[in-house]
PDB file of C-alpha atoms and ligand atoms in Angstrom:
ATOM      1  CA  UNK L   1     103.204 158.715  -3.476  1.00 33.00           C
ATOM      2  CA  UNK L   2     102.456 157.598  -6.941  1.00 38.00           C
ATOM      3  CA  UNK L   3     101.669 160.106  -9.636  1.00 37.00           C
ATOM      4  CA  UNK L   4      97.988 160.063 -10.903  1.00 40.00           C
ATOM      5  CA  UNK L   5      98.975 159.508 -14.585  1.00 40.00           C
ATOM      6  CA  UNK L   6     101.608 158.054 -16.234  1.00 40.00           C
ATOM      7  CA  UNK L   7     104.526 159.439 -18.311  1.00 40.00           C
ATOM      8  CA  UNK L   8     103.761 160.780 -21.806  1.00 46.00           C
ATOM      9  CA  UNK L   9     105.686 157.973 -23.649  1.00 40.00           C
ATOM     10  CA  UNK L  10     103.123 155.850 -21.924  1.00 42.00           C
ATOM     11  CA  UNK L  11     100.074 157.779 -23.406  1.00 50.00           C
ATOM     12  CA  UNK L  12     101.469 157.780 -27.026  1.00 51.00           C
ATOM     13  CA  UNK L  13     101.622 154.249 -26.950  1.00 47.00           C
ATOM     14  CA  UNK L  14      97.915 154.108 -25.336  1.00 58.00           C
ATOM     15  CA  UNK L  15      96.591 156.236 -28.213  1.00 62.00           C
ATOM     16  CA  UNK L  16      97.515 153.346 -30.951  1.00 69.00           C
ATOM     17  CA  UNK L  17      96.560 150.238 -28.843  1.00 87.00           C
ATOM     18  CA  UNK L  18      94.153 148.031 -30.321  1.00 92.00           C
ATOM     19  CA  UNK L  19      92.384 147.224 -27.161  1.00 94.00           C
ATOM     20  CA  UNK L  20      91.528 150.620 -26.499  1.00 94.00           C
ATOM     21  CA  UNK L  21      90.288 151.480 -29.555  1.00 94.00           C
ATOM     22  CA  UNK L  22      87.737 148.147 -29.469  1.00 96.00           C
ATOM     23  CA  UNK L  23      86.629 150.076 -26.221  1.00 97.00           C
ATOM     24  CA  UNK L  24      86.221 153.067 -28.279  1.00 96.00           C
ATOM     25  CA  UNK L  25      84.043 151.313 -30.776  1.00 96.00           C
ATOM     26  CA  UNK L  26      81.729 149.916 -28.277  1.00 98.00           C
ATOM     27  CA  UNK L  27      81.409 153.593 -26.852  1.00 98.00           C
ATOM     28  CA  UNK L  28      80.730 155.223 -30.055  1.00 96.00           C
ATOM     29  CA  UNK L  29      77.953 152.573 -30.769  1.00 96.00           C
ATOM     30  CA  UNK L  30      76.303 153.529 -27.538  1.00 96.00           C
ATOM     31  CA  UNK L  31      76.044 156.874 -28.880  1.00 95.00           C
ATOM     32  CA  UNK L  32      73.660 156.257 -31.400  1.00 93.00           C
ATOM     33  CA  UNK L  33      75.042 158.914 -33.518  1.00 92.00           C
ATOM     34  CA  UNK L  34      73.521 160.327 -36.298  1.00 90.00           C
ATOM     35  CA  UNK L  35      74.343 162.842 -39.383  1.00 88.00           C
ATOM     36  CA  UNK L  36      73.749 166.435 -38.596  1.00 90.00           C
ATOM     37  CA  UNK L  37      74.317 166.058 -34.442  1.00 94.00           C
ATOM     38  CA  UNK L  38      76.296 168.082 -32.167  1.00 96.00           C
ATOM     39  CA  UNK L  39      78.909 165.850 -30.335  1.00 97.00           C
ATOM     40  CA  UNK L  40      80.975 166.673 -27.238  1.00 98.00           C
ATOM     41  CA  UNK L  41      84.241 164.666 -26.113  1.00 98.00           C
ATOM     42  CA  UNK L  42      84.403 165.827 -22.573  1.00 98.00           C
ATOM     43  CA  UNK L  43      88.062 165.629 -21.294  1.00 97.00           C
ATOM     44  CA  UNK L  44      89.340 164.695 -24.709  1.00 97.00           C
ATOM     45  CA  UNK L  45      92.843 164.897 -24.158  1.00 95.00           C
ATOM     46  CA  UNK L  46      94.821 165.383 -27.361  1.00 95.00           C
ATOM     47  CA  UNK L  47      91.764 164.959 -29.444  1.00 96.00           C
ATOM     48  CA  UNK L  48      91.929 161.377 -30.966  1.00 95.00           C
ATOM     49  CA  UNK L  49      88.451 160.464 -30.689  1.00 96.00           C
ATOM     50  CA  UNK L  50      86.896 163.483 -31.651  1.00 96.00           C
ATOM     51  CA  UNK L  51      89.060 163.354 -34.954  1.00 94.00           C
ATOM     52  CA  UNK L  52      87.495 159.839 -35.170  1.00 93.00           C
ATOM     53  CA  UNK L  53      84.415 161.014 -35.013  1.00 94.00           C
ATOM     54  CA  UNK L  54      85.028 163.771 -37.445  1.00 92.00           C
ATOM     55  CA  UNK L  55      85.765 161.086 -40.160  1.00 89.00           C
ATOM     56  CA  UNK L  56      82.993 159.280 -39.767  1.00 87.00           C
ATOM     57  CA  UNK L  57      80.279 162.450 -39.163  1.00 84.00           C
ATOM     58  CA  UNK L  58      81.568 165.694 -40.570  1.00 69.00           C
ATOM     59  CA  UNK L  59      80.154 167.817 -43.209  1.00 67.00           C
ATOM     60  CA  UNK L  60      76.815 167.674 -41.116  1.00 77.00           C
ATOM     61  CA  UNK L  61      77.518 168.095 -37.625  1.00 77.00           C
ATOM     62  CA  UNK L  62      79.452 169.720 -34.792  1.00 93.00           C
ATOM     63  CA  UNK L  63      82.162 168.082 -32.604  1.00 96.00           C
ATOM     64  CA  UNK L  64      83.438 169.770 -29.583  1.00 97.00           C
ATOM     65  CA  UNK L  65      86.699 168.306 -27.863  1.00 98.00           C
ATOM     66  CA  UNK L  66      87.240 170.009 -24.182  1.00 98.00           C
ATOM     67  CA  UNK L  67      90.080 169.499 -21.842  1.00 97.00           C
ATOM     68  CA  UNK L  68      91.223 171.648 -18.764  1.00 97.00           C
ATOM     69  CA  UNK L  69      94.550 171.265 -19.950  1.00 96.00           C
ATOM     70  CA  UNK L  70      96.171 173.714 -22.314  1.00 96.00           C
ATOM     71  CA  UNK L  71      98.667 171.810 -23.033  1.00 95.00           C
ATOM     72  CA  UNK L  72      96.182 168.880 -24.303  1.00 95.00           C
ATOM     73  CA  UNK L  73      94.260 171.351 -26.431  1.00 96.00           C
ATOM     74  CA  UNK L  74      97.213 172.905 -28.088  1.00 96.00           C
ATOM     75  CA  UNK L  75      98.884 169.453 -28.944  1.00 95.00           C
ATOM     76  CA  UNK L  76      95.104 168.749 -30.336  1.00 95.00           C
ATOM     77  CA  UNK L  77      95.260 171.440 -32.330  1.00 96.00           C
ATOM     78  CA  UNK L  78      98.663 170.926 -33.821  1.00 95.00           C
ATOM     79  CA  UNK L  79      97.740 167.621 -34.614  1.00 94.00           C
ATOM     80  CA  UNK L  80      94.172 168.417 -36.336  1.00 94.00           C
ATOM     81  CA  UNK L  81      94.926 168.381 -39.902  1.00 93.00           C
ATOM     82  CA  UNK L  82      91.522 170.259 -40.599  1.00 91.00           C
ATOM     83  CA  UNK L  83      88.863 168.443 -39.231  1.00 92.00           C
ATOM     84  CA  UNK L  84      86.185 170.272 -38.119  1.00 92.00           C
ATOM     85  CA  UNK L  85      86.469 169.545 -34.429  1.00 95.00           C
ATOM     86  CA  UNK L  86      86.463 172.517 -32.372  1.00 97.00           C
ATOM     87  CA  UNK L  87      88.965 172.588 -29.386  1.00 98.00           C
ATOM     88  CA  UNK L  88      88.170 174.275 -26.197  1.00 98.00           C
ATOM     89  CA  UNK L  89      89.805 174.307 -22.745  1.00 98.00           C
ATOM     90  CA  UNK L  90      87.585 174.033 -20.082  1.00 98.00           C
ATOM     91  CA  UNK L  91      86.658 171.946 -16.773  1.00 98.00           C
ATOM     92  CA  UNK L  92      83.967 169.370 -17.404  1.00 98.00           C
ATOM     93  CA  UNK L  93      82.598 169.881 -14.046  1.00 97.00           C
ATOM     94  CA  UNK L  94      81.309 173.624 -15.153  1.00 97.00           C
ATOM     95  CA  UNK L  95      81.015 173.987 -18.822  1.00 98.00           C
ATOM     96  CA  UNK L  96      79.956 177.173 -20.911  1.00 96.00           C
ATOM     97  CA  UNK L  97      77.249 175.150 -22.852  1.00 98.00           C
ATOM     98  CA  UNK L  98      73.578 175.695 -22.830  1.00 98.00           C
ATOM     99  CA  UNK L  99      71.208 173.036 -21.400  1.00 98.00           C
ATOM    100  CA  UNK L 100      70.678 170.489 -24.002  1.00 98.00           C
ATOM    101  CA  UNK L 101      73.284 172.189 -26.249  1.00 97.00           C
ATOM    102  CA  UNK L 102      74.560 168.773 -27.446  1.00 98.00           C
ATOM    103  CA  UNK L 103      72.813 165.482 -29.225  1.00 97.00           C
ATOM    104  CA  UNK L 104      75.534 163.123 -27.292  1.00 97.00           C
ATOM    105  CA  UNK L 105      78.299 163.840 -25.227  1.00 98.00           C
ATOM    106  CA  UNK L 106      81.299 161.255 -24.271  1.00 98.00           C
ATOM    107  CA  UNK L 107      83.719 161.477 -21.654  1.00 98.00           C
ATOM    108  CA  UNK L 108      86.473 158.770 -21.367  1.00 97.00           C
ATOM    109  CA  UNK L 109      88.779 158.148 -18.432  1.00 95.00           C
ATOM    110  CA  UNK L 110      88.286 161.452 -17.076  1.00 96.00           C
ATOM    111  CA  UNK L 111      85.840 160.612 -14.023  1.00 96.00           C
ATOM    112  CA  UNK L 112      88.539 158.827 -11.728  1.00 93.00           C
ATOM    113  CA  UNK L 113      90.735 161.611 -11.832  1.00 92.00           C
ATOM    114  CA  UNK L 114      88.031 163.678 -10.243  1.00 95.00           C
ATOM    115  CA  UNK L 115      87.120 164.847  -6.507  1.00 93.00           C
ATOM    116  CA  UNK L 116      83.608 165.008  -7.338  1.00 96.00           C
ATOM    117  CA  UNK L 117      82.816 162.648 -10.632  1.00 97.00           C
ATOM    118  CA  UNK L 118      79.054 162.893  -9.786  1.00 98.00           C
ATOM    119  CA  UNK L 119      79.256 166.775 -10.286  1.00 98.00           C
ATOM    120  CA  UNK L 120      80.854 166.252 -13.941  1.00 98.00           C
ATOM    121  CA  UNK L 121      78.255 163.313 -14.785  1.00 98.00           C
ATOM    122  CA  UNK L 122      75.400 166.124 -13.841  1.00 98.00           C
ATOM    123  CA  UNK L 123      77.015 168.495 -15.832  1.00 98.00           C
ATOM    124  CA  UNK L 124      77.207 165.834 -19.074  1.00 98.00           C
ATOM    125  CA  UNK L 125      73.787 165.062 -18.542  1.00 98.00           C
ATOM    126  CA  UNK L 126      72.868 169.036 -18.068  1.00 98.00           C
ATOM    127  CA  UNK L 127      74.588 170.185 -21.586  1.00 98.00           C
ATOM    128  CA  UNK L 128      72.668 166.930 -23.530  1.00 98.00           C
ATOM    129  CA  UNK L 129      69.153 167.425 -24.796  1.00 98.00           C
ATOM    130  CA  UNK L 130      66.355 165.586 -23.747  1.00 98.00           C
ATOM    131  CA  UNK L 131      66.351 162.145 -25.529  1.00 98.00           C
ATOM    132  CA  UNK L 132      70.072 162.545 -26.410  1.00 98.00           C
ATOM    133  CA  UNK L 133      72.855 160.046 -25.241  1.00 98.00           C
ATOM    134  CA  UNK L 134      75.836 160.242 -22.679  1.00 98.00           C
ATOM    135  CA  UNK L 135      78.318 157.785 -22.752  1.00 98.00           C
ATOM    136  CA  UNK L 136      80.925 157.298 -19.905  1.00 98.00           C
ATOM    137  CA  UNK L 137      84.323 154.930 -20.510  1.00 98.00           C
ATOM    138  CA  UNK L 138      86.282 154.095 -17.499  1.00 96.00           C
ATOM    139  CA  UNK L 139      88.664 151.848 -16.310  1.00 94.00           C
ATOM    140  CA  UNK L 140      88.204 149.333 -13.194  1.00 94.00           C
ATOM    141  CA  UNK L 141      92.039 149.386 -12.223  1.00 90.00           C
ATOM    142  CA  UNK L 142      91.010 146.827  -9.138  1.00 90.00           C
ATOM    143  CA  UNK L 143      90.544 144.194 -11.703  1.00 93.00           C
ATOM    144  CA  UNK L 144      93.987 144.166 -13.457  1.00 92.00           C
ATOM    145  CA  UNK L 145      95.188 140.824 -13.475  1.00 93.00           C
ATOM    146  CA  UNK L 146      98.598 139.000 -14.708  1.00 94.00           C
ATOM    147  CA  UNK L 147      99.877 135.215 -15.375  1.00 96.00           C
ATOM    148  CA  UNK L 148     103.408 134.075 -15.814  1.00 96.00           C
ATOM    149  CA  UNK L 149     104.969 135.896 -13.222  1.00 96.00           C
ATOM    150  CA  UNK L 150     105.838 134.776  -9.464  1.00 95.00           C
ATOM    151  CA  UNK L 151     102.333 135.193  -7.558  1.00 94.00           C
ATOM    152  CA  UNK L 152     104.352 136.802  -4.294  1.00 94.00           C
ATOM    153  CA  UNK L 153     106.057 139.379  -6.947  1.00 95.00           C
ATOM    154  CA  UNK L 154     102.882 140.157  -8.688  1.00 94.00           C
ATOM    155  CA  UNK L 155     100.785 140.276  -5.050  1.00 93.00           C
ATOM    156  CA  UNK L 156     103.427 142.950  -3.933  1.00 93.00           C
ATOM    157  CA  UNK L 157     103.481 145.105  -6.903  1.00 92.00           C
ATOM    158  CA  UNK L 158      99.524 144.911  -6.969  1.00 89.00           C
ATOM    159  CA  UNK L 159      99.158 145.908  -2.958  1.00 88.00           C
ATOM    160  CA  UNK L 160     101.685 148.505  -3.782  1.00 90.00           C
ATOM    161  CA  UNK L 161      99.778 149.851  -6.419  1.00 85.00           C
ATOM    162  CA  UNK L 162      96.197 149.678  -5.184  1.00 83.00           C
ATOM    163  CA  UNK L 163      97.426 151.551  -1.694  1.00 82.00           C
ATOM    164  CA  UNK L 164      99.747 154.363  -3.045  1.00 79.00           C
ATOM    165  CA  UNK L 165      98.019 155.289  -6.218  1.00 73.00           C
ATOM    166  CA  UNK L 166      96.269 158.616  -4.910  1.00 63.00           C
ATOM    167  CA  UNK L 167      93.409 160.620  -6.037  1.00 66.00           C
ATOM    168  CA  UNK L 168      92.056 158.340  -8.368  1.00 82.00           C
ATOM    169  CA  UNK L 169      89.124 156.126  -7.986  1.00 91.00           C
ATOM    170  CA  UNK L 170      90.376 152.959  -8.970  1.00 89.00           C
ATOM    171  CA  UNK L 171      87.165 151.317  -9.087  1.00 93.00           C
ATOM    172  CA  UNK L 172      85.508 154.004 -11.375  1.00 96.00           C
ATOM    173  CA  UNK L 173      84.667 151.481 -14.270  1.00 97.00           C
ATOM    174  CA  UNK L 174      82.506 149.544 -12.421  1.00 97.00           C
ATOM    175  CA  UNK L 175      80.776 152.767 -10.691  1.00 98.00           C
ATOM    176  CA  UNK L 176      79.685 154.195 -14.186  1.00 98.00           C
ATOM    177  CA  UNK L 177      76.488 152.602 -14.275  1.00 98.00           C
ATOM    178  CA  UNK L 178      74.642 153.614 -10.839  1.00 98.00           C
ATOM    179  CA  UNK L 179      76.280 157.211 -11.428  1.00 98.00           C
ATOM    180  CA  UNK L 180      74.151 157.553 -14.802  1.00 98.00           C
ATOM    181  CA  UNK L 181      71.498 156.040 -12.695  1.00 98.00           C
ATOM    182  CA  UNK L 182      71.773 158.428  -9.890  1.00 97.00           C
ATOM    183  CA  UNK L 183      71.849 161.422 -12.064  1.00 98.00           C
ATOM    184  CA  UNK L 184      68.389 160.499 -13.633  1.00 98.00           C
ATOM    185  CA  UNK L 185      69.379 158.989 -17.149  1.00 98.00           C
ATOM    186  CA  UNK L 186      66.980 156.621 -18.784  1.00 98.00           C
ATOM    187  CA  UNK L 187      68.053 153.341 -20.248  1.00 97.00           C
ATOM    188  CA  UNK L 188      70.788 153.107 -18.468  1.00 98.00           C
ATOM    189  CA  UNK L 189      73.288 150.242 -19.700  1.00 97.00           C
ATOM    190  CA  UNK L 190      76.989 149.062 -19.060  1.00 98.00           C
ATOM    191  CA  UNK L 191      79.365 146.795 -21.054  1.00 98.00           C
ATOM    192  CA  UNK L 192      82.090 145.172 -19.188  1.00 98.00           C
ATOM    193  CA  UNK L 193      85.160 144.971 -21.778  1.00 98.00           C
ATOM    194  CA  UNK L 194      88.115 142.679 -21.145  1.00 98.00           C
ATOM    195  CA  UNK L 195      91.245 143.944 -22.574  1.00 97.00           C
ATOM    196  CA  UNK L 196      93.566 141.126 -23.270  1.00 97.00           C
ATOM    197  CA  UNK L 197      97.314 141.755 -23.402  1.00 96.00           C
ATOM    198  CA  UNK L 198      99.020 138.473 -24.696  1.00 95.00           C
ATOM    199  CA  UNK L 199     102.699 139.785 -23.965  1.00 93.00           C
ATOM    200  CA  UNK L 200     104.558 142.701 -22.144  1.00 94.00           C
ATOM    201  CA  UNK L 201     104.869 144.924 -24.917  1.00 91.00           C
ATOM    202  CA  UNK L 202     101.310 144.704 -25.564  1.00 92.00           C
ATOM    203  CA  UNK L 203     100.441 145.163 -21.816  1.00 93.00           C
ATOM    204  CA  UNK L 204     103.017 148.012 -21.548  1.00 91.00           C
ATOM    205  CA  UNK L 205     100.910 150.295 -23.981  1.00 87.00           C
ATOM    206  CA  UNK L 206      98.278 150.473 -21.417  1.00 91.00           C
ATOM    207  CA  UNK L 207      99.619 149.097 -18.071  1.00 91.00           C
ATOM    208  CA  UNK L 208     102.050 151.754 -16.664  1.00 88.00           C
ATOM    209  CA  UNK L 209     103.257 149.347 -13.990  1.00 90.00           C
ATOM    210  CA  UNK L 210     104.500 146.832 -16.740  1.00 92.00           C
ATOM    211  CA  UNK L 211     105.732 149.640 -18.885  1.00 91.00           C
ATOM    212  CA  UNK L 212     109.802 150.286 -18.195  1.00 89.00           C
ATOM    213  CA  UNK L 213     109.615 153.810 -19.714  1.00 88.00           C
ATOM    214  CA  UNK L 214     107.278 155.010 -16.826  1.00 86.00           C
ATOM    215  CA  UNK L 215     110.149 156.272 -14.898  1.00 87.00           C
ATOM    216  CA  UNK L 216     110.796 155.143 -11.087  1.00 88.00           C
ATOM    217  CA  UNK L 217     109.920 158.214  -9.724  1.00 88.00           C
ATOM    218  CA  UNK L 218     106.423 157.620 -10.776  1.00 86.00           C
ATOM    219  CA  UNK L 219     106.506 155.345  -7.698  1.00 86.00           C
ATOM    220  CA  UNK L 220     104.309 152.605  -9.500  1.00 87.00           C
ATOM    221  CA  UNK L 221     106.595 149.932  -8.185  1.00 91.00           C
ATOM    222  CA  UNK L 222     108.210 149.431  -4.756  1.00 89.00           C
ATOM    223  CA  UNK L 223     112.089 150.675  -5.391  1.00 88.00           C
ATOM    224  CA  UNK L 224     113.294 147.546  -4.106  1.00 91.00           C
ATOM    225  CA  UNK L 225     111.446 145.279  -6.434  1.00 93.00           C
ATOM    226  CA  UNK L 226     111.842 147.304  -9.527  1.00 93.00           C
ATOM    227  CA  UNK L 227     114.729 145.076 -10.671  1.00 93.00           C
ATOM    228  CA  UNK L 228     113.083 141.748 -10.099  1.00 95.00           C
ATOM    229  CA  UNK L 229     109.828 143.018 -11.570  1.00 95.00           C
ATOM    230  CA  UNK L 230     111.113 144.056 -15.037  1.00 95.00           C
ATOM    231  CA  UNK L 231     113.380 141.143 -14.908  1.00 95.00           C
ATOM    232  CA  UNK L 232     110.766 138.522 -14.620  1.00 96.00           C
ATOM    233  CA  UNK L 233     108.413 140.528 -16.972  1.00 95.00           C
ATOM    234  CA  UNK L 234     111.236 139.906 -19.621  1.00 94.00           C
ATOM    235  CA  UNK L 235     111.894 136.513 -19.011  1.00 95.00           C
ATOM    236  CA  UNK L 236     107.840 135.675 -18.808  1.00 95.00           C
ATOM    237  CA  UNK L 237     107.762 137.475 -22.234  1.00 93.00           C
ATOM    238  CA  UNK L 238     110.835 135.292 -23.999  1.00 94.00           C
ATOM    239  CA  UNK L 239     108.977 132.613 -22.419  1.00 95.00           C
ATOM    240  CA  UNK L 240     105.711 133.304 -24.066  1.00 95.00           C
ATOM    241  CA  UNK L 241     103.751 132.604 -21.066  1.00 95.00           C
ATOM    242  CA  UNK L 242     103.015 136.376 -19.881  1.00 96.00           C
ATOM    243  CA  UNK L 243      99.282 137.572 -20.373  1.00 96.00           C
ATOM    244  CA  UNK L 244      97.509 140.166 -18.573  1.00 96.00           C
ATOM    245  CA  UNK L 245      93.830 141.678 -18.464  1.00 97.00           C
ATOM    246  CA  UNK L 246      92.071 144.442 -17.382  1.00 96.00           C
ATOM    247  CA  UNK L 247      88.309 145.555 -17.625  1.00 97.00           C
ATOM    248  CA  UNK L 248      87.102 148.748 -18.717  1.00 97.00           C
ATOM    249  CA  UNK L 249      83.529 149.917 -18.652  1.00 98.00           C
ATOM    250  CA  UNK L 250      81.187 151.568 -21.276  1.00 98.00           C
ATOM    251  CA  UNK L 251      78.146 153.095 -19.487  1.00 98.00           C
ATOM    252  CA  UNK L 252      75.468 155.084 -21.462  1.00 98.00           C
ATOM    253  CA  UNK L 253      72.113 156.535 -21.021  1.00 98.00           C
ATOM    254  CA  UNK L 254      69.385 158.501 -22.177  1.00 98.00           C
ATOM    255  CA  UNK L 255      68.753 162.342 -20.789  1.00 98.00           C
TER     256      UNK L 255
HETATM  257  C1  SAM Q 301      93.907 159.886 -19.010  1.00 71.68           C
HETATM  258  S1  SAM Q 301      93.289 161.573 -19.966  1.00 71.68           S
HETATM  259  C2  SAM Q 301      91.942 160.392 -20.965  1.00 71.68           C
HETATM  260  C3  SAM Q 301      92.058 161.556 -22.209  1.00 71.68           C
HETATM  261  C4  SAM Q 301      91.068 160.721 -23.651  1.00 71.68           C
HETATM  262  N1  SAM Q 301      89.501 161.049 -23.049  1.00 71.68           N
HETATM  263  C5  SAM Q 301      91.268 159.401 -23.423  1.00 71.68           C
HETATM  264  O1  SAM Q 301      90.598 158.653 -23.279  1.00 71.68           O
HETATM  265  O2  SAM Q 301      92.547 159.196 -24.465  1.00 71.68           O
HETATM  266  C6  SAM Q 301      92.612 162.056 -18.983  1.00 71.68           C
HETATM  267  C7  SAM Q 301      92.206 164.044 -19.351  1.00 71.68           C
HETATM  268  O3  SAM Q 301      91.139 164.332 -18.725  1.00 71.68           O
HETATM  269  C8  SAM Q 301      91.519 165.714 -18.549  1.00 71.68           C
HETATM  270  N2  SAM Q 301      90.873 166.337 -17.226  1.00 71.68           N
HETATM  271  C9  SAM Q 301      91.217 166.066 -15.957  1.00 71.68           C
HETATM  272  N3  SAM Q 301      90.205 166.688 -15.234  1.00 71.68           N
HETATM  273  C10 SAM Q 301      89.477 167.430 -16.215  1.00 71.68           C
HETATM  274  C11 SAM Q 301      88.579 168.443 -15.950  1.00 71.68           C
HETATM  275  N4  SAM Q 301      87.922 168.953 -14.704  1.00 71.68           N
HETATM  276  N5  SAM Q 301      87.984 168.991 -17.049  1.00 71.68           N
HETATM  277  C12 SAM Q 301      88.082 168.579 -18.095  1.00 71.68           C
HETATM  278  N6  SAM Q 301      89.074 167.611 -18.557  1.00 71.68           N
HETATM  279  C13 SAM Q 301      89.860 167.232 -17.188  1.00 71.68           C
HETATM  280  C14 SAM Q 301      92.761 165.745 -18.453  1.00 71.68           C
HETATM  281  O4  SAM Q 301      93.720 167.087 -18.934  1.00 71.68           O
HETATM  282  C15 SAM Q 301      93.503 164.632 -19.228  1.00 71.68           C
HETATM  283  O5  SAM Q 301      93.428 165.441 -20.609  1.00 71.68           O
END
């Protein structure tokens, strides 16, 4: 059985990846931020986006970074060098905020891990004021595609991944728009952002199955294929003909 999240080393790489930053800029634009607003990053992880927003908006507003993981919140606090972000441990499906408390709410790469993502969407909408914005960001893991590797090898790794990764909604990205519609939001839009990785090292930052630092026990690659897979990746990288793409979605709407 595969684990639902990659190793910490993978997350560290991901934080700085320019393709992820590109998605985040699309998501920030969708929030229609203005000075003086209250903003929530729900499932904020170690708070990178919250601190980025703080550099753009602080002095005039309030930014809350909420995450269910006490460990993530502790790391977030450690990394904070005096920003105005307030870090809170909490569950996105049952938050302690009053109805309509926030002007803008974002939630990135969290819903795919949840048993009931629509309960979380309803809760995000509840804590957003009428007229405020909700922005969801998630991956469509079924969209992952690569070139430069033997097709049968790719087919087996892909099939294994899609069949064994459990506890995740692998199609979450493309479902975000309908989830916002069903939660009753208005002016719902969805933007697919195709991430492009021109070599295995760039891809490893976001695609755990391409990252040799993700341990074999994570189960992302069939055990008997691991050597062939990483060997083929190395050769494709040396030849310069590897590429990979992955679509992430940014969906937003007005409460
Ligand atoms: C893949 S990380 C994404 C973190 C951050 N949003 C980002 O995009 O870098 C998923 C985060 O969701 C958090 N999470 C999972 N379930 C949650 C829940 N029910 N309530 C709040 N946070 C949750 C995890 O602790 C983790 O930090």
